[in-house]
Amino acid sequence: MGSLPRISREALGPILIASLLVLMAALLAPRPRPGIAPPSAVVGAPAAPERLVLPGVATPTPMAISGEYTPGGALDIVSAEGLFPAGEKDALAADLGRALAYVSQRFGSGPTGRISAYLVLEPGCGLHGIAYTAERMVQVYTCPDLPRARAVNIMAHEFVHQLAQDRYGDRHLQADLILLEGVATWGAGDYWLGGEPSFAAFVRPWVAAGNALPLATSYVGRPINDMNTLYYEWASFVEFLIKVYGRDRFDALYVSGHSDPGSADYLGVYGKSLDQLEAEWRDWVLSQ
C-alpha cells in the first residue's frame, strides 16, 4: 500500500484557506429552486433529479440539442434520435398538439408565438422537464423505456409555464412559487389529475386527514413526495381562487409576487391574508 503524500507546513495554510472559501461559498450561495414539474407527478414515474433554476432569474438559453424535427402546428418538435420509434413521430406531434390546445383552452389564453418542444434522451430514465419561457423553449427528459404518454403529461405542465410568460410577461419569472407552479399544474388538468374530476377532489383526502402541508411551505430540501403534495395543493388553491374570486383578481395577484412561496400581495388583491385565504380554501376543498 502506498503512503499518502506529505504536505509542507508552508503549503498547509493556503490549502486550508482555499477549503474554507469553498465551504463558505457553498453555505452562502443562493438556494436554487426547481422550475419544473416534479418527475413523479405521474403515477409510476421514477424519481429523478430536477433541473434547478435560481429564483427570480430568467433561465439561461440551454445548449442546442440535436434530434429529429417534426413540425406540429404551433410547435417545432425535436426528439432525440432513437427516443421514439420512427412510426410514432406523427403520433407524438398529434399528442403534443392536443396537449397544447387543451391547456390553452383551460388556461384561458394561447401562445403568442411558436414554441420549440424538445424531447431529450435521459439515459437514467429520470422523467423531468423544464421551461425556458424567455426563449420559448420547453424540454422533457425521458427514455425509450417510458411510455410516450408520460412525456406528454410533463410537457403539458411546461406548456402552461410558456402560456403564463405569454400572458403576464416578464413578471411571470418572479411569480410567487405557489402561483407559478400551482397554475402550471392546474392548467395541465387531465394530464395530471389521474382520473380525478378536480384538484379539490385530488387533495381532499389529505386535507380531511390533516396531512396537507401549509401552502407557503418551500420544498427546497424536502422529500420528493412533499414536493408533489405541494404541487397538487397549489393547483387546488389556484382552482379555488379562480372559481371563487374570478380570473381578473387572480391575474392581478400573479404579477405581484417576488418568487418566494407566499410573497404575492394577497391582502392587497383580496383584502385577506394568505392565512385567511388558506383557511377558506381548506373549507372549500372539504365542501366540494
PDB file of C-alpha atoms in Angstrom:
ATOM      1  CA  MET A   1       0.000   0.000   0.000  1.00  0.00           C
ATOM      2  CA  GLY A   2       1.477   3.398  -0.969  1.00  0.00           C
ATOM      3  CA  SER A   3       1.852   6.174   1.559  1.00  0.00           C
ATOM      4  CA  LEU A   4      -0.082   9.442   1.399  1.00  0.00           C
ATOM      5  CA  PRO A   5       1.840  12.432   0.008  1.00  0.00           C
ATOM      6  CA  ARG A   6       3.284  14.774   2.645  1.00  0.00           C
ATOM      7  CA  ILE A   7       2.119  18.404   2.644  1.00  0.00           C
ATOM      8  CA  SER A   8       4.631  21.011   3.708  1.00  0.00           C
ATOM      9  CA  ARG A   9       3.808  23.414   6.503  1.00  0.00           C
ATOM     10  CA  GLU A  10       4.178  26.317   4.070  1.00  0.00           C
ATOM     11  CA  ALA A  11       1.527  24.875   1.736  1.00  0.00           C
ATOM     12  CA  LEU A  12      -0.892  23.902   4.507  1.00  0.00           C
ATOM     13  CA  GLY A  13      -2.080  27.464   5.186  1.00  0.00           C
ATOM     14  CA  PRO A  14      -3.177  28.254   1.593  1.00  0.00           C
ATOM     15  CA  ILE A  15      -4.863  24.857   1.306  1.00  0.00           C
ATOM     16  CA  LEU A  16      -6.884  25.439   4.479  1.00  0.00           C
ATOM     17  CA  ILE A  17      -7.867  28.944   3.332  1.00  0.00           C
ATOM     18  CA  ALA A  18      -8.977  27.629  -0.074  1.00  0.00           C
ATOM     19  CA  SER A  19     -11.021  24.889   1.595  1.00  0.00           C
ATOM     20  CA  LEU A  20     -12.659  27.436   3.873  1.00  0.00           C
ATOM     21  CA  LEU A  21     -13.573  29.639   0.912  1.00  0.00           C
ATOM     22  CA  VAL A  22     -15.162  26.702  -0.894  1.00  0.00           C
ATOM     23  CA  LEU A  23     -17.177  25.826   2.228  1.00  0.00           C
ATOM     24  CA  MET A  24     -18.326  29.438   2.675  1.00  0.00           C
ATOM     25  CA  ALA A  25     -19.352  29.665  -0.970  1.00  0.00           C
ATOM     26  CA  ALA A  26     -21.449  26.522  -0.609  1.00  0.00           C
ATOM     27  CA  LEU A  27     -23.118  27.827   2.533  1.00  0.00           C
ATOM     28  CA  LEU A  28     -23.760  31.358   1.293  1.00  0.00           C
ATOM     29  CA  ALA A  29     -24.741  30.645  -2.304  1.00  0.00           C
ATOM     30  CA  PRO A  30     -28.435  31.307  -3.092  1.00  0.00           C
ATOM     31  CA  ARG A  31     -30.513  28.178  -2.828  1.00  0.00           C
ATOM     32  CA  PRO A  32     -31.907  27.138  -6.207  1.00  0.00           C
ATOM     33  CA  ARG A  33     -35.482  26.093  -6.751  1.00  0.00           C
ATOM     34  CA  PRO A  34     -36.862  23.707  -9.321  1.00  0.00           C
ATOM     35  CA  GLY A  35     -38.779  25.445 -12.069  1.00  0.00           C
ATOM     36  CA  ILE A  36     -40.310  22.313 -13.490  1.00  0.00           C
ATOM     37  CA  ALA A  37     -42.841  19.584 -12.992  1.00  0.00           C
ATOM     38  CA  PRO A  38     -41.830  17.032 -10.353  1.00  0.00           C
ATOM     39  CA  PRO A  39     -40.775  13.805 -12.055  1.00  0.00           C
ATOM     40  CA  SER A  40     -43.059  11.581 -10.006  1.00  0.00           C
ATOM     41  CA  ALA A  41     -46.195  13.625 -10.654  1.00  0.00           C
ATOM     42  CA  VAL A  42     -47.393  10.890 -12.957  1.00  0.00           C
ATOM     43  CA  VAL A  43     -48.111   7.637 -11.156  1.00  0.00           C
ATOM     44  CA  GLY A  44     -45.345   5.146 -11.737  1.00  0.00           C
ATOM     45  CA  ALA A  45     -42.774   7.632 -12.993  1.00  0.00           C
ATOM     46  CA  PRO A  46     -39.326   7.078 -11.496  1.00  0.00           C
ATOM     47  CA  ALA A  47     -37.795   9.563  -9.109  1.00  0.00           C
ATOM     48  CA  ALA A  48     -35.087  11.697 -10.694  1.00  0.00           C
ATOM     49  CA  PRO A  49     -33.102  14.864 -10.017  1.00  0.00           C
ATOM     50  CA  GLU A  50     -34.665  18.065 -11.260  1.00  0.00           C
ATOM     51  CA  ARG A  51     -33.311  20.851 -13.390  1.00  0.00           C
ATOM     52  CA  LEU A  52     -32.720  23.743 -10.990  1.00  0.00           C
ATOM     53  CA  VAL A  53     -33.354  27.416 -11.713  1.00  0.00           C
ATOM     54  CA  LEU A  54     -32.359  30.287  -9.445  1.00  0.00           C
ATOM     55  CA  PRO A  55     -35.457  32.048  -8.056  1.00  0.00           C
ATOM     56  CA  GLY A  56     -36.393  35.265  -9.812  1.00  0.00           C
ATOM     57  CA  VAL A  57     -33.805  34.832 -12.554  1.00  0.00           C
ATOM     58  CA  ALA A  58     -34.629  34.219 -16.214  1.00  0.00           C
ATOM     59  CA  THR A  59     -33.476  30.781 -17.239  1.00  0.00           C
ATOM     60  CA  PRO A  60     -30.385  30.794 -19.464  1.00  0.00           C
ATOM     61  CA  THR A  61     -30.589  29.667 -23.064  1.00  0.00           C
ATOM     62  CA  PRO A  62     -29.745  25.953 -22.973  1.00  0.00           C
ATOM     63  CA  MET A  63     -27.197  24.401 -25.262  1.00  0.00           C
ATOM     64  CA  ALA A  64     -28.593  23.162 -28.530  1.00  0.00           C
ATOM     65  CA  ILE A  65     -29.995  19.646 -28.510  1.00  0.00           C
ATOM     66  CA  SER A  66     -29.927  17.620 -31.711  1.00  0.00           C
ATOM     67  CA  GLY A  67     -32.635  15.269 -32.832  1.00  0.00           C
ATOM     68  CA  GLU A  68     -35.319  14.540 -35.362  1.00  0.00           C
ATOM     69  CA  TYR A  69     -37.501  17.514 -36.316  1.00  0.00           C
ATOM     70  CA  THR A  70     -41.245  17.168 -36.699  1.00  0.00           C
ATOM     71  CA  PRO A  71     -43.454  20.206 -37.427  1.00  0.00           C
ATOM     72  CA  GLY A  72     -46.577  20.313 -35.279  1.00  0.00           C
ATOM     73  CA  GLY A  73     -48.850  23.283 -35.889  1.00  0.00           C
ATOM     74  CA  ALA A  74     -47.811  25.910 -33.332  1.00  0.00           C
ATOM     75  CA  LEU A  75     -44.927  23.672 -32.247  1.00  0.00           C
ATOM     76  CA  ASP A  76     -41.464  22.896 -33.521  1.00  0.00           C
ATOM     77  CA  ILE A  77     -40.866  19.409 -32.139  1.00  0.00           C
ATOM     78  CA  VAL A  78     -37.419  17.869 -31.834  1.00  0.00           C
ATOM     79  CA  SER A  79     -36.993  14.381 -30.376  1.00  0.00           C
ATOM     80  CA  ALA A  80     -33.676  12.717 -29.699  1.00  0.00           C
ATOM     81  CA  GLU A  81     -32.700  10.082 -32.229  1.00  0.00           C
ATOM     82  CA  GLY A  82     -33.858   6.665 -31.133  1.00  0.00           C
ATOM     83  CA  LEU A  83     -36.069   8.001 -28.356  1.00  0.00           C
ATOM     84  CA  PHE A  84     -39.293   7.018 -30.131  1.00  0.00           C
ATOM     85  CA  PRO A  85     -39.902   4.506 -32.935  1.00  0.00           C
ATOM     86  CA  ALA A  86     -39.985   6.073 -36.395  1.00  0.00           C
ATOM     87  CA  GLY A  87     -43.663   5.244 -36.727  1.00  0.00           C
ATOM     88  CA  GLU A  88     -44.529   7.255 -33.610  1.00  0.00           C
ATOM     89  CA  LYS A  89     -43.284  10.655 -34.794  1.00  0.00           C
ATOM     90  CA  ASP A  90     -46.624  11.725 -36.238  1.00  0.00           C
ATOM     91  CA  ALA A  91     -48.483  10.342 -33.207  1.00  0.00           C
ATOM     92  CA  LEU A  92     -46.140  12.273 -30.902  1.00  0.00           C
ATOM     93  CA  ALA A  93     -46.768  15.507 -32.813  1.00  0.00           C
ATOM     94  CA  ALA A  94     -50.516  14.914 -32.620  1.00  0.00           C
ATOM     95  CA  ASP A  95     -50.333  14.199 -28.870  1.00  0.00           C
ATOM     96  CA  LEU A  96     -48.364  17.374 -28.182  1.00  0.00           C
ATOM     97  CA  GLY A  97     -50.652  19.431 -30.385  1.00  0.00           C
ATOM     98  CA  ARG A  98     -53.685  18.173 -28.480  1.00  0.00           C
ATOM     99  CA  ALA A  99     -51.965  18.871 -25.161  1.00  0.00           C
ATOM    100  CA  LEU A 100     -51.171  22.462 -26.158  1.00  0.00           C
ATOM    101  CA  ALA A 101     -54.724  23.048 -27.407  1.00  0.00           C
ATOM    102  CA  TYR A 102     -56.159  21.582 -24.198  1.00  0.00           C
ATOM    103  CA  VAL A 103     -54.032  23.602 -21.789  1.00  0.00           C
ATOM    104  CA  SER A 104     -54.548  26.793 -23.826  1.00  0.00           C
ATOM    105  CA  GLN A 105     -58.313  26.402 -23.518  1.00  0.00           C
ATOM    106  CA  ARG A 106     -58.103  25.581 -19.827  1.00  0.00           C
ATOM    107  CA  PHE A 107     -55.599  28.330 -19.041  1.00  0.00           C
ATOM    108  CA  GLY A 108     -57.690  30.896 -20.881  1.00  0.00           C
ATOM    109  CA  SER A 109     -55.186  32.103 -23.483  1.00  0.00           C
ATOM    110  CA  GLY A 110     -52.910  30.571 -26.065  1.00  0.00           C
ATOM    111  CA  PRO A 111     -49.312  31.039 -27.135  1.00  0.00           C
ATOM    112  CA  THR A 112     -48.258  34.309 -28.737  1.00  0.00           C
ATOM    113  CA  GLY A 113     -45.725  32.606 -30.974  1.00  0.00           C
ATOM    114  CA  ARG A 114     -44.239  29.267 -31.909  1.00  0.00           C
ATOM    115  CA  ILE A 115     -42.922  27.028 -29.149  1.00  0.00           C
ATOM    116  CA  SER A 116     -39.914  24.760 -29.532  1.00  0.00           C
ATOM    117  CA  ALA A 117     -40.627  21.449 -27.785  1.00  0.00           C
ATOM    118  CA  TYR A 118     -37.637  19.189 -27.195  1.00  0.00           C
ATOM    119  CA  LEU A 119     -37.828  15.585 -26.037  1.00  0.00           C
ATOM    120  CA  VAL A 120     -34.400  14.688 -24.758  1.00  0.00           C
ATOM    121  CA  LEU A 121     -32.874  11.298 -24.009  1.00  0.00           C
ATOM    122  CA  GLU A 122     -32.325  10.746 -20.290  1.00  0.00           C
ATOM    123  CA  PRO A 123     -30.105   7.630 -20.018  1.00  0.00           C
ATOM    124  CA  GLY A 124     -31.175   7.023 -16.424  1.00  0.00           C
ATOM    125  CA  CYS A 125     -34.888   7.226 -17.364  1.00  0.00           C
ATOM    126  CA  GLY A 126     -35.341  10.126 -14.958  1.00  0.00           C
ATOM    127  CA  LEU A 127     -38.505  11.776 -16.268  1.00  0.00           C
ATOM    128  CA  HIS A 128     -38.442  15.552 -15.812  1.00  0.00           C
ATOM    129  CA  GLY A 129     -38.943  18.775 -17.727  1.00  0.00           C
ATOM    130  CA  ILE A 130     -38.062  22.451 -17.815  1.00  0.00           C
ATOM    131  CA  ALA A 131     -39.428  25.568 -19.499  1.00  0.00           C
ATOM    132  CA  TYR A 132     -37.118  28.265 -20.862  1.00  0.00           C
ATOM    133  CA  THR A 133     -40.013  30.651 -21.293  1.00  0.00           C
ATOM    134  CA  ALA A 134     -37.990  33.701 -22.340  1.00  0.00           C
ATOM    135  CA  GLU A 135     -36.601  31.607 -25.216  1.00  0.00           C
ATOM    136  CA  ARG A 136     -39.967  29.932 -25.982  1.00  0.00           C
ATOM    137  CA  MET A 137     -38.383  26.538 -25.427  1.00  0.00           C
ATOM    138  CA  VAL A 138     -39.684  23.648 -23.340  1.00  0.00           C
ATOM    139  CA  GLN A 139     -37.898  20.376 -22.733  1.00  0.00           C
ATOM    140  CA  VAL A 140     -38.837  16.994 -21.330  1.00  0.00           C
ATOM    141  CA  TYR A 141     -36.220  14.363 -20.491  1.00  0.00           C
ATOM    142  CA  THR A 142     -37.332  10.760 -20.894  1.00  0.00           C
ATOM    143  CA  CYS A 143     -36.155   7.405 -22.281  1.00  0.00           C
ATOM    144  CA  PRO A 144     -37.414   4.642 -24.604  1.00  0.00           C
ATOM    145  CA  ASP A 145     -38.498   2.502 -21.642  1.00  0.00           C
ATOM    146  CA  LEU A 146     -41.154   5.033 -20.590  1.00  0.00           C
ATOM    147  CA  PRO A 147     -44.482   5.360 -22.418  1.00  0.00           C
ATOM    148  CA  ARG A 148     -44.830   8.352 -24.715  1.00  0.00           C
ATOM    149  CA  ALA A 149     -47.871   9.495 -22.736  1.00  0.00           C
ATOM    150  CA  ARG A 150     -45.784  10.230 -19.641  1.00  0.00           C
ATOM    151  CA  ALA A 151     -43.576  12.634 -21.552  1.00  0.00           C
ATOM    152  CA  VAL A 152     -46.692  14.328 -22.920  1.00  0.00           C
ATOM    153  CA  ASN A 153     -48.088  14.684 -19.386  1.00  0.00           C
ATOM    154  CA  ILE A 154     -44.987  16.516 -18.207  1.00  0.00           C
ATOM    155  CA  MET A 155     -44.873  18.593 -21.398  1.00  0.00           C
ATOM    156  CA  ALA A 156     -48.435  19.788 -20.723  1.00  0.00           C
ATOM    157  CA  HIS A 157     -47.206  21.343 -17.459  1.00  0.00           C
ATOM    158  CA  GLU A 158     -44.280  23.008 -19.252  1.00  0.00           C
ATOM    159  CA  PHE A 159     -46.596  24.389 -21.935  1.00  0.00           C
ATOM    160  CA  VAL A 160     -48.575  26.225 -19.245  1.00  0.00           C
ATOM    161  CA  HIS A 161     -45.395  27.887 -17.984  1.00  0.00           C
ATOM    162  CA  GLN A 162     -44.920  29.249 -21.518  1.00  0.00           C
ATOM    163  CA  LEU A 163     -48.537  30.399 -21.674  1.00  0.00           C
ATOM    164  CA  ALA A 164     -48.026  32.208 -18.348  1.00  0.00           C
ATOM    165  CA  GLN A 165     -44.998  34.018 -19.788  1.00  0.00           C
ATOM    166  CA  ASP A 166     -47.083  34.997 -22.815  1.00  0.00           C
ATOM    167  CA  ARG A 167     -49.977  36.238 -20.676  1.00  0.00           C
ATOM    168  CA  TYR A 168     -48.108  38.002 -17.869  1.00  0.00           C
ATOM    169  CA  GLY A 169     -44.803  38.958 -19.473  1.00  0.00           C
ATOM    170  CA  ASP A 170     -41.550  39.019 -17.551  1.00  0.00           C
ATOM    171  CA  ARG A 171     -43.396  39.311 -14.223  1.00  0.00           C
ATOM    172  CA  HIS A 172     -44.034  35.609 -14.682  1.00  0.00           C
ATOM    173  CA  LEU A 173     -40.370  34.985 -13.858  1.00  0.00           C
ATOM    174  CA  GLN A 174     -40.825  36.449 -10.360  1.00  0.00           C
ATOM    175  CA  ALA A 175     -44.226  34.929  -9.596  1.00  0.00           C
ATOM    176  CA  ASP A 176     -44.992  33.608  -6.118  1.00  0.00           C
ATOM    177  CA  LEU A 177     -43.977  29.936  -6.276  1.00  0.00           C
ATOM    178  CA  ILE A 178     -47.425  28.893  -5.021  1.00  0.00           C
ATOM    179  CA  LEU A 179     -48.981  30.516  -8.083  1.00  0.00           C
ATOM    180  CA  LEU A 180     -46.209  29.778 -10.589  1.00  0.00           C
ATOM    181  CA  GLU A 181     -46.240  26.024 -10.079  1.00  0.00           C
ATOM    182  CA  GLY A 182     -49.864  25.956  -8.987  1.00  0.00           C
ATOM    183  CA  VAL A 183     -51.145  27.446 -12.226  1.00  0.00           C
ATOM    184  CA  ALA A 184     -48.923  25.193 -14.365  1.00  0.00           C
ATOM    185  CA  THR A 185     -50.217  22.111 -12.549  1.00  0.00           C
ATOM    186  CA  TRP A 186     -53.830  23.312 -12.568  1.00  0.00           C
ATOM    187  CA  GLY A 187     -53.562  24.245 -16.245  1.00  0.00           C
ATOM    188  CA  ALA A 188     -52.324  20.752 -17.099  1.00  0.00           C
ATOM    189  CA  GLY A 189     -55.673  19.474 -15.819  1.00  0.00           C
ATOM    190  CA  ASP A 190     -56.484  15.970 -17.032  1.00  0.00           C
ATOM    191  CA  TYR A 191     -52.838  15.322 -17.822  1.00  0.00           C
ATOM    192  CA  TRP A 192     -52.091  15.445 -14.075  1.00  0.00           C
ATOM    193  CA  LEU A 193     -55.376  14.529 -12.421  1.00  0.00           C
ATOM    194  CA  GLY A 194     -55.050  10.755 -12.764  1.00  0.00           C
ATOM    195  CA  GLY A 195     -58.789  10.368 -13.343  1.00  0.00           C
ATOM    196  CA  GLU A 196     -59.952  12.661 -10.519  1.00  0.00           C
ATOM    197  CA  PRO A 197     -62.576  15.268 -11.548  1.00  0.00           C
ATOM    198  CA  SER A 198     -60.740  18.209  -9.975  1.00  0.00           C
ATOM    199  CA  PHE A 199     -57.717  19.144  -7.918  1.00  0.00           C
ATOM    200  CA  ALA A 200     -60.015  19.733  -4.961  1.00  0.00           C
ATOM    201  CA  ALA A 201     -61.055  16.081  -5.187  1.00  0.00           C
ATOM    202  CA  PHE A 202     -57.414  15.047  -5.550  1.00  0.00           C
ATOM    203  CA  VAL A 203     -56.259  16.754  -2.344  1.00  0.00           C
ATOM    204  CA  ARG A 204     -59.444  16.294  -0.284  1.00  0.00           C
ATOM    205  CA  PRO A 205     -58.231  13.119   1.480  1.00  0.00           C
ATOM    206  CA  TRP A 206     -55.058  14.907   2.634  1.00  0.00           C
ATOM    207  CA  VAL A 207     -56.996  17.916   3.919  1.00  0.00           C
ATOM    208  CA  ALA A 208     -59.598  15.740   5.632  1.00  0.00           C
ATOM    209  CA  ALA A 209     -56.893  13.685   7.348  1.00  0.00           C
ATOM    210  CA  GLY A 210     -54.961  16.776   8.429  1.00  0.00           C
ATOM    211  CA  ASN A 211     -51.977  15.775   6.288  1.00  0.00           C
ATOM    212  CA  ALA A 212     -51.913  18.794   3.990  1.00  0.00           C
ATOM    213  CA  LEU A 213     -48.796  20.940   4.157  1.00  0.00           C
ATOM    214  CA  PRO A 214     -49.053  24.720   4.736  1.00  0.00           C
ATOM    215  CA  LEU A 215     -49.302  26.431   1.363  1.00  0.00           C
ATOM    216  CA  ALA A 216     -46.336  28.729   1.987  1.00  0.00           C
ATOM    217  CA  THR A 217     -44.001  25.771   2.518  1.00  0.00           C
ATOM    218  CA  SER A 218     -40.797  25.779   0.483  1.00  0.00           C
ATOM    219  CA  TYR A 219     -39.992  22.395  -0.984  1.00  0.00           C
ATOM    220  CA  VAL A 220     -36.247  23.059  -1.128  1.00  0.00           C
ATOM    221  CA  GLY A 221     -34.528  20.191   0.656  1.00  0.00           C
ATOM    222  CA  ARG A 222     -37.758  18.284   1.268  1.00  0.00           C
ATOM    223  CA  PRO A 223     -38.549  14.750   0.019  1.00  0.00           C
ATOM    224  CA  ILE A 224     -39.997  14.412  -3.476  1.00  0.00           C
ATOM    225  CA  ASN A 225     -43.330  13.276  -2.007  1.00  0.00           C
ATOM    226  CA  ASP A 226     -43.639  16.595  -0.155  1.00  0.00           C
ATOM    227  CA  MET A 227     -42.923  18.457  -3.381  1.00  0.00           C
ATOM    228  CA  ASN A 228     -45.645  16.554  -5.208  1.00  0.00           C
ATOM    229  CA  THR A 229     -48.067  17.190  -2.348  1.00  0.00           C
ATOM    230  CA  LEU A 230     -47.355  20.914  -2.611  1.00  0.00           C
ATOM    231  CA  TYR A 231     -47.777  20.965  -6.398  1.00  0.00           C
ATOM    232  CA  TYR A 232     -51.242  19.433  -6.088  1.00  0.00           C
ATOM    233  CA  GLU A 233     -52.220  21.611  -3.138  1.00  0.00           C
ATOM    234  CA  TRP A 234     -51.077  24.708  -5.001  1.00  0.00           C
ATOM    235  CA  ALA A 235     -53.062  23.618  -8.075  1.00  0.00           C
ATOM    236  CA  SER A 236     -56.144  23.211  -5.901  1.00  0.00           C
ATOM    237  CA  PHE A 237     -55.534  26.640  -4.339  1.00  0.00           C
ATOM    238  CA  VAL A 238     -55.331  28.212  -7.816  1.00  0.00           C
ATOM    239  CA  GLU A 239     -58.531  26.355  -8.712  1.00  0.00           C
ATOM    240  CA  PHE A 240     -60.167  27.811  -5.598  1.00  0.00           C
ATOM    241  CA  LEU A 241     -59.023  31.388  -6.239  1.00  0.00           C
ATOM    242  CA  ILE A 242     -60.229  31.371  -9.848  1.00  0.00           C
ATOM    243  CA  LYS A 243     -63.569  29.679  -9.151  1.00  0.00           C
ATOM    244  CA  VAL A 244     -64.463  31.660  -6.035  1.00  0.00           C
ATOM    245  CA  TYR A 245     -62.920  35.080  -6.732  1.00  0.00           C
ATOM    246  CA  GLY A 246     -62.598  35.167 -10.508  1.00  0.00           C
ATOM    247  CA  ARG A 247     -59.800  35.285 -13.054  1.00  0.00           C
ATOM    248  CA  ASP A 248     -59.265  39.064 -13.053  1.00  0.00           C
ATOM    249  CA  ARG A 249     -58.216  39.079  -9.401  1.00  0.00           C
ATOM    250  CA  PHE A 250     -56.032  36.034  -9.927  1.00  0.00           C
ATOM    251  CA  ASP A 251     -54.244  37.732 -12.814  1.00  0.00           C
ATOM    252  CA  ALA A 252     -53.594  40.781 -10.625  1.00  0.00           C
ATOM    253  CA  LEU A 253     -52.265  38.521  -7.873  1.00  0.00           C
ATOM    254  CA  TYR A 254     -49.980  36.555 -10.200  1.00  0.00           C
ATOM    255  CA  VAL A 255     -47.917  39.591 -11.200  1.00  0.00           C
ATOM    256  CA  SER A 256     -47.491  40.844  -7.615  1.00  0.00           C
ATOM    257  CA  GLY A 257     -45.119  38.193  -6.274  1.00  0.00           C
ATOM    258  CA  HIS A 258     -41.396  38.000  -5.620  1.00  0.00           C
ATOM    259  CA  SER A 259     -40.594  34.307  -6.180  1.00  0.00           C
ATOM    260  CA  ASP A 260     -40.881  33.001  -2.603  1.00  0.00           C
ATOM    261  CA  PRO A 261     -43.999  31.000  -1.706  1.00  0.00           C
ATOM    262  CA  GLY A 262     -46.487  33.383  -0.091  1.00  0.00           C
ATOM    263  CA  SER A 263     -44.844  36.545  -1.478  1.00  0.00           C
ATOM    264  CA  ALA A 264     -47.776  37.712  -3.637  1.00  0.00           C
ATOM    265  CA  ASP A 265     -49.968  40.595  -2.432  1.00  0.00           C
ATOM    266  CA  TYR A 266     -52.908  38.522  -1.205  1.00  0.00           C
ATOM    267  CA  LEU A 267     -54.056  41.243   1.197  1.00  0.00           C
ATOM    268  CA  GLY A 268     -53.941  43.977  -1.441  1.00  0.00           C
ATOM    269  CA  VAL A 269     -55.794  41.958  -4.079  1.00  0.00           C
ATOM    270  CA  TYR A 270     -58.332  40.088  -1.944  1.00  0.00           C
ATOM    271  CA  GLY A 271     -58.410  42.124   1.251  1.00  0.00           C
ATOM    272  CA  LYS A 272     -57.433  38.936   3.086  1.00  0.00           C
ATOM    273  CA  SER A 273     -54.114  37.487   4.199  1.00  0.00           C
ATOM    274  CA  LEU A 274     -52.777  34.240   2.774  1.00  0.00           C
ATOM    275  CA  ASP A 275     -53.602  32.551   6.090  1.00  0.00           C
ATOM    276  CA  GLN A 276     -57.239  33.627   5.791  1.00  0.00           C
ATOM    277  CA  LEU A 277     -57.463  32.510   2.185  1.00  0.00           C
ATOM    278  CA  GLU A 278     -55.800  29.221   3.039  1.00  0.00           C
ATOM    279  CA  ALA A 279     -58.412  28.561   5.743  1.00  0.00           C
ATOM    280  CA  GLU A 280     -61.169  29.322   3.213  1.00  0.00           C
ATOM    281  CA  TRP A 281     -59.501  27.025   0.689  1.00  0.00           C
ATOM    282  CA  ARG A 282     -59.395  24.120   3.142  1.00  0.00           C
ATOM    283  CA  ASP A 283     -63.100  24.555   3.948  1.00  0.00           C
ATOM    284  CA  TRP A 284     -63.869  24.820   0.241  1.00  0.00           C
ATOM    285  CA  VAL A 285     -61.979  21.619  -0.560  1.00  0.00           C
ATOM    286  CA  LEU A 286     -63.949  19.702   2.053  1.00  0.00           C
ATOM    287  CA  SER A 287     -67.257  21.093   0.806  1.00  0.00           C
ATOM    288  CA  GLN A 288     -66.803  20.167  -2.857  1.00  0.00           C
TER     289      GLN A 288
END
